[in-house]
Tab-separated table of C-alpha atoms in Angstrom:
chain	number	residue	atom	x	y	z
M	201	MET	CA	-14.253	-26.722	52.440
M	202	THR	CA	-15.845	-28.295	49.350
M	203	THR	CA	-15.777	-27.197	45.715
M	204	ASP	CA	-19.257	-25.721	45.979
M	205	ASN	CA	-18.174	-23.530	48.917
M	206	ILE	CA	-15.262	-21.933	46.992
M	207	VAL	CA	-16.662	-18.663	45.637
M	208	THR	CA	-13.615	-16.406	45.258
M	209	LEU	CA	-10.352	-16.526	43.408
M	210	ASN	CA	-8.436	-15.940	46.624
M	211	GLN	CA	-9.910	-19.095	48.103
M	212	TRP	CA	-8.585	-21.105	45.160
M	213	ALA	CA	-5.219	-19.383	45.463
M	214	ASN	CA	-5.056	-20.242	49.180
M	215	LEU	CA	-5.931	-23.862	48.435
M	216	LEU	CA	-3.132	-24.072	45.875
M	217	ARG	CA	-0.645	-22.657	48.386
M	218	GLU	CA	-1.905	-25.100	51.016
M	219	TRP	CA	-1.500	-28.035	48.611
M	220	LYS	CA	2.073	-26.992	47.713
M	221	ALA	CA	2.936	-26.801	51.412
M	222	SER	CA	1.528	-30.292	52.057
M	223	ASN	CA	3.196	-33.559	51.212
M	224	LEU	CA	0.057	-34.877	49.533
M	225	SER	CA	-0.392	-35.682	45.902
M	226	GLN	CA	-2.929	-33.685	43.939
M	227	ALA	CA	-5.448	-36.545	44.018
M	228	GLU	CA	-4.970	-37.096	47.766
M	229	PHE	CA	-5.369	-33.386	48.509
M	230	CYS	CA	-8.571	-33.130	46.462
M	231	LYS	CA	-10.023	-36.179	48.191
M	232	LYS	CA	-9.098	-34.849	51.616
M	233	ARG	CA	-10.640	-31.423	50.968
M	234	ASN	CA	-13.568	-32.795	48.959
M	235	ILE	CA	-12.611	-30.815	45.864
M	236	ARG	CA	-13.389	-31.865	42.319
M	237	PRO	CA	-10.032	-32.791	40.711
M	238	SER	CA	-10.986	-31.334	37.319
M	239	GLU	CA	-11.626	-27.884	38.793
M	240	PHE	CA	-8.497	-28.076	40.926
M	241	ARG	CA	-6.392	-28.853	37.836
M	242	GLU	CA	-8.009	-26.014	35.942
M	243	TYR	CA	-7.328	-23.378	38.593
M	244	LYS	CA	-3.847	-24.761	39.075
M	245	GLN	CA	-3.195	-23.847	35.416
M	246	LEU	CA	-5.128	-20.561	35.288
M	247	ILE	CA	-4.143	-18.794	38.510
M	248	PRO	CA	-0.439	-18.413	37.588
M	249	ILE	CA	-1.555	-16.918	34.247
M	250	HIS	CA	-3.964	-14.658	36.134
M	251	TYR	CA	-1.108	-13.223	38.198
M	252	LEU	CA	0.905	-12.537	35.018
M	253	LEU	CA	-2.039	-10.888	33.245
M	254	GLU	CA	-2.970	-8.858	36.294
M	255	ALA	CA	0.610	-7.557	36.523
M	256	LEU	CA	0.551	-6.171	32.974
M	257	PRO	CA	0.694	-2.366	32.694
M	258	ASN	CA	-2.289	-0.359	31.507
M	259	GLU	CA	-3.390	-1.083	27.944
M	260	THR	CA	-2.246	2.416	26.883
M	261	ASP	CA	1.300	1.737	28.077
M	262	GLU	CA	3.861	1.415	25.254
M	263	THR	CA	5.137	-1.904	26.627
M	264	PHE	CA	1.701	-3.493	27.107
M	265	ALA	CA	1.539	-5.322	23.765
M	266	PHE	CA	5.093	-6.663	23.995
M	267	LYS	CA	4.640	-7.967	27.547
M	268	ALA	CA	1.293	-9.558	26.678
M	269	ARG	CA	2.905	-11.403	23.744
M	270	GLN	CA	5.650	-12.662	26.061
M	271	ILE	CA	3.047	-14.230	28.365
M	272	THR	CA	1.433	-15.967	25.396
M	273	LYS	CA	4.804	-17.167	24.138
M	274	ASN	CA	5.461	-18.897	27.464
M	275	THR	CA	1.960	-20.384	27.766
M	276	SER	CA	1.068	-23.781	26.341
M	277	ALA	CA	-2.344	-24.093	24.626
M	278	PRO	CA	-3.026	-20.353	25.105
M	279	ILE	CA	-6.369	-20.290	23.276
M	280	ASN	CA	-8.012	-22.763	25.627
M	281	LYS	CA	-6.641	-21.134	28.778
M	282	TYR	CA	-7.498	-17.578	27.780
M	283	GLU	CA	-11.037	-18.619	26.873
M	284	LYS	CA	-11.468	-20.282	30.278
M	285	ILE	CA	-10.336	-17.095	32.031
M	286	LEU	CA	-12.740	-15.013	29.918
M	287	ASP	CA	-15.671	-17.284	30.702
M	288	ASN	CA	-14.946	-17.417	34.443
M	289	PRO	CA	-16.568	-14.549	36.413
M	290	LEU	CA	-14.247	-15.166	39.391
M	291	PHE	CA	-11.409	-13.480	37.512
M	292	PRO	CA	-11.353	-9.648	37.755
M	293	GLU	CA	-12.116	-7.510	34.705
M	294	LYS	CA	-8.499	-6.477	34.172
M	295	THR	CA	-7.349	-10.096	34.012
M	296	ARG	CA	-10.202	-11.013	31.681
M	297	PHE	CA	-9.604	-8.062	29.347
M	298	ASN	CA	-5.867	-8.767	29.207
M	299	ALA	CA	-6.726	-12.380	28.420
M	300	LEU	CA	-8.966	-11.155	25.594
M	301	TYR	CA	-6.207	-8.952	24.205
M	302	SER	CA	-3.638	-11.753	24.405
M	303	LEU	CA	-6.040	-14.223	22.820
M	304	LEU	CA	-6.873	-11.918	19.903
M	305	ALA	CA	-3.205	-11.038	19.383
M	306	TYR	CA	-2.388	-14.733	19.195
M	307	LEU	CA	-5.251	-15.498	16.784
M	308	TRP	CA	-4.076	-12.622	14.592
M	309	GLN	CA	-0.516	-13.913	14.643
M	310	VAL	CA	-1.522	-17.420	13.563
M	311	SER	CA	-4.019	-16.059	10.976
M	312	GLU	CA	-7.089	-17.635	12.604
M	313	PHE	CA	-9.230	-14.760	11.360
M	314	GLN	CA	-12.625	-16.444	11.537
M	315	GLN	CA	-12.073	-17.367	15.185
M	316	TYR	CA	-10.774	-13.824	15.741
M	317	ARG	CA	-14.095	-12.357	14.554
M	318	GLN	CA	-16.105	-14.865	16.563
M	319	THR	CA	-14.147	-13.937	19.704
M	320	VAL	CA	-14.743	-10.206	19.146
M	321	ASP	CA	-18.459	-10.833	18.594
M	322	LYS	CA	-18.663	-12.890	21.770
M	323	TYR	CA	-16.855	-10.599	24.209
M	324	GLU	CA	-16.870	-7.022	22.878
M	325	ASP	CA	-20.004	-5.998	24.811
M	326	GLN	CA	-18.260	-6.827	28.104
M	327	PHE	CA	-15.373	-4.400	27.467
M	328	GLU	CA	-16.951	-1.341	25.837
M	329	ASN	CA	-14.953	1.039	28.056
M	330	HIS	CA	-11.549	-0.139	26.782
M	331	ILE	CA	-9.689	1.864	24.126
M	332	MET	CA	-8.158	-1.234	22.559
M	333	LEU	CA	-11.629	-2.414	21.609
M	334	LEU	CA	-11.389	0.049	18.710
M	335	THR	CA	-8.385	-1.845	17.353
M	336	PHE	CA	-10.230	-5.151	17.801
M	337	ARG	CA	-13.106	-3.815	15.697
M	338	SER	CA	-10.735	-2.420	13.113
M	339	GLN	CA	-8.976	-5.766	12.746
M	340	TYR	CA	-12.388	-7.450	12.705
M	341	TYR	CA	-13.249	-5.711	9.421
M	342	ILE	CA	-9.806	-5.954	7.872
M	343	THR	CA	-9.964	-9.768	8.175
M	344	LYS	CA	-13.250	-9.918	6.270
M	345	GLU	CA	-13.635	-9.752	2.511
M	346	LYS	CA	-11.408	-7.025	1.092
M	347	ASN	CA	-13.943	-4.568	-0.263
M	348	LYS	CA	-14.446	-0.825	-0.005
M	349	GLU	CA	-17.112	-0.988	2.723
M	350	ASN	CA	-15.168	-3.276	5.094
M	351	LEU	CA	-11.907	-1.377	4.682
M	352	GLN	CA	-13.686	1.941	5.207
M	353	LEU	CA	-15.068	0.681	8.538
M	354	ALA	CA	-11.657	-0.720	9.489
M	355	LEU	CA	-10.038	2.631	8.690
M	356	GLU	CA	-12.617	4.557	10.731
M	357	TYR	CA	-12.034	2.428	13.851
M	358	ALA	CA	-8.236	2.523	13.373
M	359	SER	CA	-8.337	6.306	13.039
M	360	LYS	CA	-10.322	6.634	16.288
M	361	ALA	CA	-7.905	4.289	18.062
M	362	LYS	CA	-4.930	6.297	16.773
M	363	LYS	CA	-6.361	9.507	18.194
M	364	GLN	CA	-6.986	7.965	21.630
M	365	ALA	CA	-3.766	5.946	21.852
M	366	SER	CA	-1.282	7.857	19.727
M	367	ASN	CA	1.635	6.595	21.846
M	368	LEU	CA	1.075	2.921	21.016
M	369	PRO	CA	3.191	1.766	18.072
M	370	ASN	CA	0.954	-1.213	17.285
M	371	VAL	CA	-2.074	1.099	16.960
M	372	LEU	CA	-0.153	3.466	14.677
M	373	HIS	CA	1.054	0.516	12.619
M	374	LEU	CA	-2.471	-0.844	12.252
M	375	PHE	CA	-3.704	2.477	10.850
M	376	THR	CA	-0.919	2.482	8.255
M	377	GLN	CA	-1.555	-1.139	7.376
M	378	ILE	CA	-5.239	-0.458	6.642
M	379	VAL	CA	-4.350	2.526	4.453
M	380	ILE	CA	-2.111	0.190	2.427
M	381	GLU	CA	-4.898	-2.392	2.152
M	382	THR	CA	-7.202	0.355	0.868
M	383	CYS	CA	-4.606	1.411	-1.716
M	384	ASP	CA	-4.500	-2.166	-2.998
M	385	LEU	CA	-8.178	-1.976	-3.985
M	386	PRO	CA	-8.826	-1.334	-7.703
M	387	ASN	CA	-10.033	2.205	-8.421
M	388	ASN	CA	-9.307	3.304	-4.857
M	389	ASN	CA	-9.879	6.972	-4.066
M	390	ILE	CA	-7.519	7.287	-1.113
M	391	GLU	CA	-6.739	10.940	-0.446
M	392	ALA	CA	-3.216	12.327	-0.430
M	393	GLY	CA	-3.830	13.683	3.088
M	394	VAL	CA	-4.587	10.170	4.378
M	395	MET	CA	-1.358	8.881	2.802
M	396	ARG	CA	0.636	11.605	4.553
M	397	GLU	CA	-1.119	10.820	7.838
M	398	ALA	CA	-0.248	7.143	7.447
M	399	GLU	CA	3.406	7.989	6.790
M	400	ARG	CA	3.531	10.164	9.909
M	401	ALA	CA	1.950	7.342	11.923
M	402	ILE	CA	4.456	4.688	10.840
M	403	ASN	CA	7.364	7.110	11.321
M	404	LYS	CA	6.208	7.700	14.888
M	405	ALA	CA	5.838	3.951	15.503
M	406	ILE	CA	9.415	3.382	14.288
M	407	ALA	CA	10.651	6.190	16.535
M	408	ILE	CA	8.835	4.798	19.605
M	409	VAL	CA	10.534	1.395	19.236
M	410	ASP	CA	13.889	3.018	18.359
M	411	GLY	CA	13.921	1.314	14.974
M	412	LYS	CA	14.240	-2.131	16.542
M	413	TYR	CA	11.063	-3.676	15.106
M	414	ALA	CA	11.654	-4.813	11.526
M	415	ARG	CA	7.971	-5.195	10.634
M	416	TYR	CA	7.471	-1.417	10.788
M	417	PHE	CA	10.176	-0.831	8.171
M	418	ALA	CA	8.468	-3.330	5.867
M	419	THR	CA	5.112	-1.614	6.345
M	420	LYS	CA	6.628	1.785	5.575
M	421	ALA	CA	8.243	0.298	2.453
M	422	ASP	CA	4.830	-0.970	1.340
M	423	LEU	CA	3.291	2.469	1.948
M	424	LEU	CA	6.005	4.340	0.027
M	425	GLY	CA	5.613	1.874	-2.826
M	426	GLN	CA	1.949	2.857	-3.049
M	427	ALA	CA	3.069	6.511	-3.200
M	428	GLY	CA	5.458	5.805	-6.086
M	429	ARG	CA	8.643	6.340	-4.041
M	430	TYR	CA	10.228	3.105	-5.167
M	431	ALA	CA	13.897	3.793	-4.391
M	432	GLU	CA	13.128	4.648	-0.737
M	433	ALA	CA	10.783	1.691	-0.464
M	434	LYS	CA	13.390	-0.800	-1.722
M	435	ASP	CA	15.950	0.539	0.748
M	436	LEU	CA	13.462	0.091	3.610
M	437	ILE	CA	12.498	-3.476	2.723
M	438	ARG	CA	16.187	-4.409	2.617
M	439	LYS	CA	16.583	-2.809	6.033
M	440	ALA	CA	13.619	-4.802	7.379
M	441	ILE	CA	15.262	-8.053	6.246
M	442	GLU	CA	18.546	-7.017	7.890
M	443	VAL	CA	16.967	-5.910	11.187
M	444	GLU	CA	14.692	-8.947	11.641
M	445	SER	CA	15.954	-11.215	14.389
M	446	SER	CA	16.808	-14.724	13.202
M	447	THR	CA	16.059	-16.076	16.691
M	448	ARG	CA	12.304	-15.474	16.338
M	449	ASP	CA	10.107	-18.551	16.057
M	450	ASP	CA	8.350	-17.019	13.047
M	451	TYR	CA	11.525	-15.707	11.400
M	452	ALA	CA	10.998	-17.662	8.177
M	453	LEU	CA	7.392	-16.461	7.898
M	454	ARG	CA	8.387	-12.840	8.431
M	455	ILE	CA	11.183	-12.980	5.868
M	456	GLY	CA	8.670	-14.540	3.474
M	457	ASP	CA	6.319	-11.594	4.086
M	458	TYR	CA	9.119	-9.112	3.439
M	459	LYS	CA	10.091	-10.875	0.207
M	460	GLN	CA	6.467	-10.720	-0.872
M	461	ILE	CA	6.439	-6.948	-0.273
M	462	GLU	CA	9.698	-6.696	-2.234
M	463	LEU	CA	8.069	-8.478	-5.199
M	464	LYS	CA	5.063	-6.202	-4.877
M	465	LEU	CA	7.324	-3.146	-5.073
M	466	GLN	CA	8.958	-4.506	-8.224
M	467	PHE	CA	5.539	-5.106	-9.756
M	468	LEU	CA	4.325	-1.591	-8.877
M	469	GLU	CA	7.472	0.005	-10.286
M	470	HIS	CA	7.328	-1.992	-13.523
M	471	SER	CA	3.625	-1.209	-13.873
M	472	TYR	CA	4.361	2.477	-13.411
M	473	LEU	CA	7.139	2.439	-16.026
M	474	LEU	CA	4.871	0.524	-18.399
M	475	GLN	CA	2.154	3.136	-17.931
M	476	LEU	CA	4.665	5.884	-18.739
M	477	LYS	CA	5.712	4.064	-21.913
M	478	GLN	CA	2.085	3.506	-22.833
M	479	LYS	CA	1.325	7.181	-22.266
M	480	GLU	CA	4.294	8.197	-24.436
M	481	SER	CA	3.143	5.814	-27.181
M	482	ILE	CA	-0.394	7.175	-27.091
M	483	GLU	CA	0.895	10.741	-27.250
M	484	MET	CA	3.197	9.809	-30.135
M	485	LEU	CA	0.345	8.154	-32.039
M	486	GLU	CA	-1.826	11.193	-31.436
M	487	GLU	CA	0.949	13.438	-32.740
M	488	VAL	CA	1.382	11.250	-35.831
M	489	ARG	CA	-2.367	11.362	-36.421
M	490	LEU	CA	-2.318	15.155	-36.265
M	491	ARG	CA	0.669	15.287	-38.602
M	492	VAL	CA	-1.097	13.032	-41.108
M	493	ILE	CA	-4.176	15.253	-41.007
M	494	GLU	CA	-1.992	18.338	-41.474
M	495	LEU	CA	-0.150	16.673	-44.332
M	496	LEU	CA	-3.400	15.694	-46.046
M	497	GLY	CA	-4.590	19.250	-45.713
M	498	LEU	CA	-1.313	20.495	-47.119
M	499	LEU	CA	-1.518	18.073	-50.044
M	500	SER	CA	-5.037	19.218	-50.805
M	501	ALA	CA	-3.882	22.835	-50.788
M	502	VAL	CA	-0.893	22.035	-53.031
M	503	ILE	CA	-3.023	20.106	-55.497
M	504	ALA	CA	-5.488	22.984	-55.621
M	505	PHE	CA	-2.606	25.445	-56.047
M	506	LEU	CA	-1.037	23.368	-58.830
M	507	GLY	CA	-4.381	22.915	-60.582
M	508	THR	CA	-5.040	26.621	-60.442
M	509	SER	CA	-1.581	27.359	-61.846
M	510	ILE	CA	-2.180	24.987	-64.764
M	511	GLN	CA	-5.563	26.559	-65.497
M	512	ILE	CA	-4.027	30.008	-65.483
M	513	GLY	CA	-1.123	28.810	-67.650
M	514	LYS	CA	-3.527	27.807	-70.433
M	515	ASN	CA	-4.080	31.488	-71.213
M	516	PHE	CA	-0.347	32.228	-71.608
M	517	MET	CA	2.208	31.561	-74.285
M	518	PHE	CA	4.158	28.315	-73.920
M	519	THR	CA	7.243	29.954	-72.478
M	520	GLU	CA	5.236	31.978	-69.971
M	521	ALA	CA	3.137	28.979	-69.026
M	522	ALA	CA	6.259	26.851	-68.515
M	523	ARG	CA	7.752	29.594	-66.408
M	524	LEU	CA	4.625	29.692	-64.239
M	525	ILE	CA	4.638	25.906	-63.777
M	526	ILE	CA	8.338	25.911	-62.798
M	527	ILE	CA	7.778	28.726	-60.300
M	528	SER	CA	4.803	26.774	-58.851
M	529	GLY	CA	7.060	23.718	-58.594
M	530	GLY	CA	9.623	25.773	-56.705
M	531	ALA	CA	6.894	26.972	-54.340
M	532	ILE	CA	5.800	23.368	-53.749
M	533	LEU	CA	9.385	22.340	-52.966
M	534	ILE	CA	9.632	25.175	-50.431
M	535	ILE	CA	6.306	24.230	-48.823
M	536	PHE	CA	7.130	20.533	-48.381
M	537	SER	CA	10.724	21.071	-47.246
M	538	ALA	CA	9.627	23.774	-44.793
M	539	TYR	CA	6.980	21.376	-43.432
M	540	SER	CA	9.572	18.631	-42.887
M	541	ILE	CA	12.029	21.085	-41.297
M	542	ILE	CA	9.422	22.468	-38.854
M	543	PHE	CA	7.817	19.201	-37.773
M	544	PHE	CA	10.757	16.815	-37.982
M	545	ARG	CA	13.544	18.950	-36.515
M	546	SER	CA	14.938	15.991	-34.527
M	547	LYS	CA	15.636	14.155	-37.817
M	548	LEU	CA	16.819	17.120	-39.863
M	549	ARG	CA	18.992	16.150	-42.861
M	550	ALA	CA	21.066	18.191	-45.310
M	551	SER	CA	18.859	17.085	-48.203
M	552	GLN	CA	15.890	18.903	-46.648
M	553	LEU	CA	17.831	22.182	-46.675
M	554	VAL	CA	19.033	21.553	-50.244
M	555	VAL	CA	15.462	21.079	-51.448
M	556	PHE	CA	14.329	24.180	-49.529
M	557	PHE	CA	16.971	26.403	-51.172
M	558	LEU	CA	16.446	24.731	-54.571
M	559	GLY	CA	12.845	25.860	-54.456
M	560	TRP	CA	13.928	29.436	-53.882
M	561	VAL	CA	16.486	29.167	-56.689
M	562	LEU	CA	13.820	27.993	-59.147
M	563	ILE	CA	11.488	30.800	-58.158
M	564	GLY	CA	14.242	33.389	-58.292
M	565	ILE	CA	15.625	32.316	-61.661
M	566	PHE	CA	12.381	31.849	-63.531
M	567	TYR	CA	10.570	34.779	-61.922
M	568	PHE	CA	13.309	37.177	-63.009
M	569	LEU	CA	14.107	35.266	-66.264
M	570	PRO	CA	12.839	37.983	-68.683
M	571	GLU	CA	14.867	40.669	-66.952
M	572	LEU	CA	17.927	38.419	-66.925
M	573	THR	CA	17.506	37.598	-70.623
M	574	GLN	CA	17.177	41.274	-71.493
M	575	ALA	CA	20.255	42.167	-69.448
M	576	ILE	CA	22.284	39.421	-71.103
M	577	ASN	CA	21.240	40.617	-74.597
M	578	LEU	CA	22.305	44.185	-73.762
M	579	LEU	CA	25.672	42.946	-72.567
M	580	VAL	CA	26.201	40.878	-75.743
M	581	LYS	CA	25.393	43.853	-77.966
């Protein structure tokens, strides 16, 4: 058998078993069987991975994502090997799709977003019948420029994936994550119903993994921060830091992400409190403006009233005119003290009440002065 005569994966698998059973070196075996050493080495690396990928559960199984990540974790140079499996038609579709999923999950983990999009563009047409393709497309758009159009497309694909694979925690988490990204946009118009749907999704994801995956707590904290529930959010981000396993290879990176969310929550809360203070200040200034306008109007009325009193007093005798002016002064004292009592109740002082009653005393005394004078004269006589 020569390399050109090997047309199935089983033939390569049988050759590998035959080589392991022989006492020949790899080079000697290839020479004996007339096999190209480069291809033999390649299949020697890929076939064990093929068996692992082929043994993965269905993509809609709750454990699929975790088991796929474990394969990648134990595979050296995973990008190169997964790409070779994808480009080799001898491998069955299930193996090739699982290789695609594992490759994209790895690229996402290491933040190779440009290569992620290139991989989706290259292979998506070959796997149109797979549900997880919706999540690939959703992540495709979320890794592009953060604008309204891209995030809207990402949210649409994530929503479709959530409906078709509502038992997969990673799909539920992705939907929530995109809602948060949309909230981060300036002038976003995210609906309250979408926020509630995202909270239900992340709650379900946490329940599916029995609260053992710290990332989901951090994502929920981020979501609640966007909703203004800062106390709950801060409790959750602290829980995420506590739950995260220190044995993970990316432990430091994850804790860094959680700390970043914690800072974001502090910023959102301080911004909210600042907006409240700003709103109160604006309302206070508006109230002061109205009070000034009212006071100016009152002053105008008082000046007109006083002027009219003086004009009328010109036609009276001095004592009557003086009496009228004093009564007008008492009325003015009542008006201004009543104004201060009504509109500045929180700063009410005794002097305001004294002035108010003094005004009434002046009016009472000088209005009834002739009658009082007459009564006093009768008593004296």
